[in-house]
GROMACS .gro file of C-alpha atoms in nm:
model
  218
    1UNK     CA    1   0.583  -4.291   0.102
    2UNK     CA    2   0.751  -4.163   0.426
    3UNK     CA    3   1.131  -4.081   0.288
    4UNK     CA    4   1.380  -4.213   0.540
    5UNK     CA    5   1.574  -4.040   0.875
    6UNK     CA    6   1.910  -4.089   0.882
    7UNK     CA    7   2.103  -4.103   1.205
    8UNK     CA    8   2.409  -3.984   1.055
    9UNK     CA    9   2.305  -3.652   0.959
   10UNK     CA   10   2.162  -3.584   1.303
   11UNK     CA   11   2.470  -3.674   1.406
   12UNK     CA   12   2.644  -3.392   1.182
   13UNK     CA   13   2.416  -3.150   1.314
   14UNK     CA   14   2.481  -3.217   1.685
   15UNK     CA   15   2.829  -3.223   1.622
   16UNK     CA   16   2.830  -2.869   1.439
   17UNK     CA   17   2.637  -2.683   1.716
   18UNK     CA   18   2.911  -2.822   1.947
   19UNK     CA   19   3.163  -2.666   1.744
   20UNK     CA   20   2.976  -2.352   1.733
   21UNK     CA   21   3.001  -2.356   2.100
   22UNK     CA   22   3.335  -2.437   2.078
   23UNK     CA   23   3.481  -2.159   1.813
   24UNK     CA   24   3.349  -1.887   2.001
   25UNK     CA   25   3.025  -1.859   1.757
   26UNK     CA   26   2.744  -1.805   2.027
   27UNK     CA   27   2.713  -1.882   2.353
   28UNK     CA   28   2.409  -2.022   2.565
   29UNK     CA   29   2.116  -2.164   2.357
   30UNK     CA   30   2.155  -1.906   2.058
   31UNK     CA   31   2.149  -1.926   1.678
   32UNK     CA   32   2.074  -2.259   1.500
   33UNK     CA   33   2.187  -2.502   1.233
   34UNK     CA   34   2.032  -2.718   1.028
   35UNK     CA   35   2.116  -2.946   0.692
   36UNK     CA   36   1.947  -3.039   0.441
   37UNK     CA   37   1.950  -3.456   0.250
   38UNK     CA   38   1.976  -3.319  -0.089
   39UNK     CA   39   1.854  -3.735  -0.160
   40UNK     CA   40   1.540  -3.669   0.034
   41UNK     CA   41   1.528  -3.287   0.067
   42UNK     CA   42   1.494  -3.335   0.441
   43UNK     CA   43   1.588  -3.091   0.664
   44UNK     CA   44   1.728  -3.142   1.035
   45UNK     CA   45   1.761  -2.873   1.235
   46UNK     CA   46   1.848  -2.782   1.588
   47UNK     CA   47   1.559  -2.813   1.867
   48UNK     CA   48   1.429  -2.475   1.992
   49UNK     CA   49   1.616  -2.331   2.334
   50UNK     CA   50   1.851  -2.628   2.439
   51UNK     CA   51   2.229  -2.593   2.561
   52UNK     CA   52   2.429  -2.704   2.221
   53UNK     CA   53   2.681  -2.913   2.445
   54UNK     CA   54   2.330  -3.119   2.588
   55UNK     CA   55   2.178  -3.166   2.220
   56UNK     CA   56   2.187  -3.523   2.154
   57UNK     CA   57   2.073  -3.726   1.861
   58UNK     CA   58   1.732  -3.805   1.974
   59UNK     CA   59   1.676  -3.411   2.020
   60UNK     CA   60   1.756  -3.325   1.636
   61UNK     CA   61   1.384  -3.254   1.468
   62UNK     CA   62   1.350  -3.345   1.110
   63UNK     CA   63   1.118  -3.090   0.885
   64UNK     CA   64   1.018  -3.083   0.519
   65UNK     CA   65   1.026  -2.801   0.287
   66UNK     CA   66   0.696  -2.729   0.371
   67UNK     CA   67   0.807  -2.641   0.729
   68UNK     CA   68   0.602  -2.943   0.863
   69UNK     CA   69   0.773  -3.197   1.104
   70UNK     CA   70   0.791  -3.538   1.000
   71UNK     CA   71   1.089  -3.662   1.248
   72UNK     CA   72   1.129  -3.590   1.632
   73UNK     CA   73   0.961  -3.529   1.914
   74UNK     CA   74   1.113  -3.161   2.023
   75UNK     CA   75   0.965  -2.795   1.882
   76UNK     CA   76   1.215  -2.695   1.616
   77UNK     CA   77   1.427  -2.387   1.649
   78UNK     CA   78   1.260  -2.084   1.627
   79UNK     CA   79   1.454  -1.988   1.342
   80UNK     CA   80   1.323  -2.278   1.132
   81UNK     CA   81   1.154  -2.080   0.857
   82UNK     CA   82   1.456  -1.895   0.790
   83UNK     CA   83   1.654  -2.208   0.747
   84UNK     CA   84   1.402  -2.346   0.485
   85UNK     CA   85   1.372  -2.037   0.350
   86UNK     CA   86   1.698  -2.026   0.234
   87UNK     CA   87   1.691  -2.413   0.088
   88UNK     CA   88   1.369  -2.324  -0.136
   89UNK     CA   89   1.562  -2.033  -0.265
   90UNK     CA   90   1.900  -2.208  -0.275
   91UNK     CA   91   1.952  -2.533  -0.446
   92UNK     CA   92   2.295  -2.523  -0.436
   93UNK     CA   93   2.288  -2.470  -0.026
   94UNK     CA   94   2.240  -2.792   0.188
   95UNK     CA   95   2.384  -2.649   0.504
   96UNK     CA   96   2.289  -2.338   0.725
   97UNK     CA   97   2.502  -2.237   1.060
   98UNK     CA   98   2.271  -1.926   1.218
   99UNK     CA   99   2.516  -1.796   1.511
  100UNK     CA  100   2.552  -1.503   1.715
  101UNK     CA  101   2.938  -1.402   1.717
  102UNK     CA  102   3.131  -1.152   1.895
  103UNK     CA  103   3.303  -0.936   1.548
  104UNK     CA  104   3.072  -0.987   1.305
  105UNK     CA  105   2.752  -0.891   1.479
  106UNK     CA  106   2.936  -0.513   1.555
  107UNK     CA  107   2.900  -0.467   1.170
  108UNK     CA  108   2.539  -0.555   1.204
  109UNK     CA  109   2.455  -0.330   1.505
  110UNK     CA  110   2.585  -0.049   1.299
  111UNK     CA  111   2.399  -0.171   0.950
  112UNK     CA  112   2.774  -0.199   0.806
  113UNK     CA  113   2.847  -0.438   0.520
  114UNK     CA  114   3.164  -0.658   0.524
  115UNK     CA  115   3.352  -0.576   0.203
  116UNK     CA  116   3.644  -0.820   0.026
  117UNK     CA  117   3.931  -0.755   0.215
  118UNK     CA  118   4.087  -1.103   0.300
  119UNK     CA  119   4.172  -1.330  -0.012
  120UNK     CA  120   4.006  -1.639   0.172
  121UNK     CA  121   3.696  -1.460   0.244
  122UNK     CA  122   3.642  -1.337  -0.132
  123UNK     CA  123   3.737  -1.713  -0.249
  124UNK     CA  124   3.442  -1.907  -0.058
  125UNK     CA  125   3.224  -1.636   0.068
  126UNK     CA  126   3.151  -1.301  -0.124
  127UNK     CA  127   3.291  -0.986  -0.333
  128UNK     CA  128   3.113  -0.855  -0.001
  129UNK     CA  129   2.865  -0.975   0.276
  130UNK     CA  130   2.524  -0.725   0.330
  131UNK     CA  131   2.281  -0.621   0.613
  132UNK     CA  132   1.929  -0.766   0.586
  133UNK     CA  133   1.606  -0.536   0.675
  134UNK     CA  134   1.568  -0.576   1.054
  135UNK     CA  135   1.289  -0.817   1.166
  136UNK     CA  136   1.210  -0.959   1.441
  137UNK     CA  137   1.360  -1.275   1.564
  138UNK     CA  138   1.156  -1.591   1.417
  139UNK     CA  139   0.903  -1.423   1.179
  140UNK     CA  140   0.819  -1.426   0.807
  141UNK     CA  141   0.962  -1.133   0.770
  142UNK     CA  142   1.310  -1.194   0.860
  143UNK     CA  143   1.316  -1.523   0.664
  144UNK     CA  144   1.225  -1.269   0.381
  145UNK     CA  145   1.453  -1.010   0.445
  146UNK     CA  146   1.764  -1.286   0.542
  147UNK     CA  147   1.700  -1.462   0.151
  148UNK     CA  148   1.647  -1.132  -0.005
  149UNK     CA  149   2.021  -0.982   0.156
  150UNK     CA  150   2.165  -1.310   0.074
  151UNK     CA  151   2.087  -1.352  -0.258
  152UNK     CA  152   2.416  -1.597  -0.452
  153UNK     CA  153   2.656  -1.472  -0.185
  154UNK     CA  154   2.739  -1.737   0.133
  155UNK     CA  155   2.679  -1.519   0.418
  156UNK     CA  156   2.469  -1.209   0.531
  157UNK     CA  157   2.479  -1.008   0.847
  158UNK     CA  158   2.133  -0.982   1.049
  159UNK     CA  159   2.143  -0.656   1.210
  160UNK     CA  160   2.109  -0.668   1.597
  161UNK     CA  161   2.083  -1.024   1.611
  162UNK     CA  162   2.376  -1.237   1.457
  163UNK     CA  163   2.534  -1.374   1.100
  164UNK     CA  164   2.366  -1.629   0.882
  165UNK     CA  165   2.601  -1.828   0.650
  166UNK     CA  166   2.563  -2.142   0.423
  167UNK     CA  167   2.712  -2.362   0.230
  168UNK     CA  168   2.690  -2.698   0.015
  169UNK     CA  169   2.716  -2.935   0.316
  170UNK     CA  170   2.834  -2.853   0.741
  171UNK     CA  171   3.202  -2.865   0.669
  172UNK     CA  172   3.178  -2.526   0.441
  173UNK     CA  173   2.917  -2.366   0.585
  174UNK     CA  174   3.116  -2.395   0.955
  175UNK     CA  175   3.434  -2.287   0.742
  176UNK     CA  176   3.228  -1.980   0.594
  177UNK     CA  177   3.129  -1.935   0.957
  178UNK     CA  178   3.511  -1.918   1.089
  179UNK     CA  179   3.610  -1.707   0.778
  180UNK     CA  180   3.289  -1.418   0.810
  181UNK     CA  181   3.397  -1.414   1.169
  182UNK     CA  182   3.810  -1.369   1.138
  183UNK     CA  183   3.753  -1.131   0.836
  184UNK     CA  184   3.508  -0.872   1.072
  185UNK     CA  185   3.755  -0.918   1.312
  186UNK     CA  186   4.030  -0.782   1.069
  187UNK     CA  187   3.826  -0.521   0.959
  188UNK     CA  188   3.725  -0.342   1.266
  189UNK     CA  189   4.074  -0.382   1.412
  190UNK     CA  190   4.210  -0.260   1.076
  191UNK     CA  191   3.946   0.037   1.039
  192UNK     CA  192   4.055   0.126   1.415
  193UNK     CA  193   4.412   0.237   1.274
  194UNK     CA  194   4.409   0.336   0.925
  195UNK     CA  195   4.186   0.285   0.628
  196UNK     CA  196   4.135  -0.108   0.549
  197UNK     CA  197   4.272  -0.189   0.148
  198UNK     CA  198   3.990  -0.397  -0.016
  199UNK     CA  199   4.084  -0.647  -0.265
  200UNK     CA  200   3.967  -0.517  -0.638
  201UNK     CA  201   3.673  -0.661  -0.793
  202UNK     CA  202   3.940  -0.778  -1.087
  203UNK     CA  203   4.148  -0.986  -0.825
  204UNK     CA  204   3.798  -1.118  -0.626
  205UNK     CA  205   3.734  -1.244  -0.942
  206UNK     CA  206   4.041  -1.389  -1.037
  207UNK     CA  207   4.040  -1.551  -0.684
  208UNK     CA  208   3.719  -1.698  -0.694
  209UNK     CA  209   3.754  -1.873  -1.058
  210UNK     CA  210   4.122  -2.003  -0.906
  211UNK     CA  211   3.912  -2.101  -0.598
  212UNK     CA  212   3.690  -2.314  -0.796
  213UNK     CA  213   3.887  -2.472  -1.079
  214UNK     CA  214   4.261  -2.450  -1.012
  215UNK     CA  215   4.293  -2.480  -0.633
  216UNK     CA  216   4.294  -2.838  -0.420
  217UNK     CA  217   4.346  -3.180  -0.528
  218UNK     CA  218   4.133  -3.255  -0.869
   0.00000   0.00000   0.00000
């Protein structure tokens, strides 16, 4: 039995490569996003090499977890193995934003990792955020290397290419997005003029338990 399409998340993921576009994320045709129906298991992602701000619904290609394409009539993003990568290895994850931005990717040029230094950064996204292995764009081996850097945490760099980061549906994983990007932002300027002060693993943790208990409306 052919499990159904649903307009409504195509919708989502038109609407979050816009605001990729938008944020300052990537530019051009660049990166990729994708969600997964955690129903159906479903994943829609992004068609391969198509302005974000022309995308419309009809363009969104639907994939299993098998990488084979059971909705749409455009080629999938390049990047589509990563993407479903990352959902076999992650239940938890239903929601990947694959961008190219400005801060970030100056830590990945120079194989830096982005340590704790922000207290919203060490809530939703990491102690720290890692390098992968370099591959190249599209291949096996990066979708290796990008689940293997990963691992629990919510974001990884992808040296000389861009920042992958995740989350349990679009809203968080765009919000990890913003947060990976303002936080290497902070750290470069703040490495530029003295010698950042990272938040102790005793307070990350401490954060990150508030985080996910205490904090918001229960």
């Amino acid at each position: 039995m052919t499990e159904p399409i649903k307009e409504s998340l195509k919708k989502d993921v038109v609407g979050a490569g816009r605001t990729m576009v938008e944020q300052g994320l990537t530019i051009g045709t660049w990166g990729n996003v994708s969600l997964r129906d955690p129903e159906t298991g479903l994943i829609y992602i992004t068609p391969s090499g198509m302005p974000y701000m022309e995308i419309q619904v009809e363009d969104i290609v639907v994939m299993n977890d098998a990488e084979e394409v059971v909705g749409g009539m455009r080629t999938p993003s390049v990047e589509h193995g990563m993407h479903i990568a990352v959902y076999n290895a992650r239940e938890d994850v239903n929601a990947v934003v694959h961008s190219h931005p400005l801060y970030s990717s100056v830590l990945g040029v120079n194989g830096m990792e982005l340590p704790g230094m922000s207290e919203d950064f060490v809530q939703i996204v990491a102690d720290k955020i890692i390098c992968s292995e370099y591959a190249l764009p599209g291949s096996r081996e990066l979708a290796s290397n990008v689940v293997k850097a990963l691992g629990e945490r919510n974001a990884v760099l992808l040296p000389n290419h861009g920042t992958l980061c995740a989350g349990e549906d679009m809203t968080r994983a765009l919000l990890i997005s913003h947060v990976v990007e303002k936080t290497a932002h902070i750290y470069i300027l703040a490495k530029s003029i003295g010698t950042p002060h990272l938040i102790s693993d005793e307070h990350i943790k401490a954060m990150q338990y508030y985080a996910r208990n205490i904090y918001g409306q229960r």
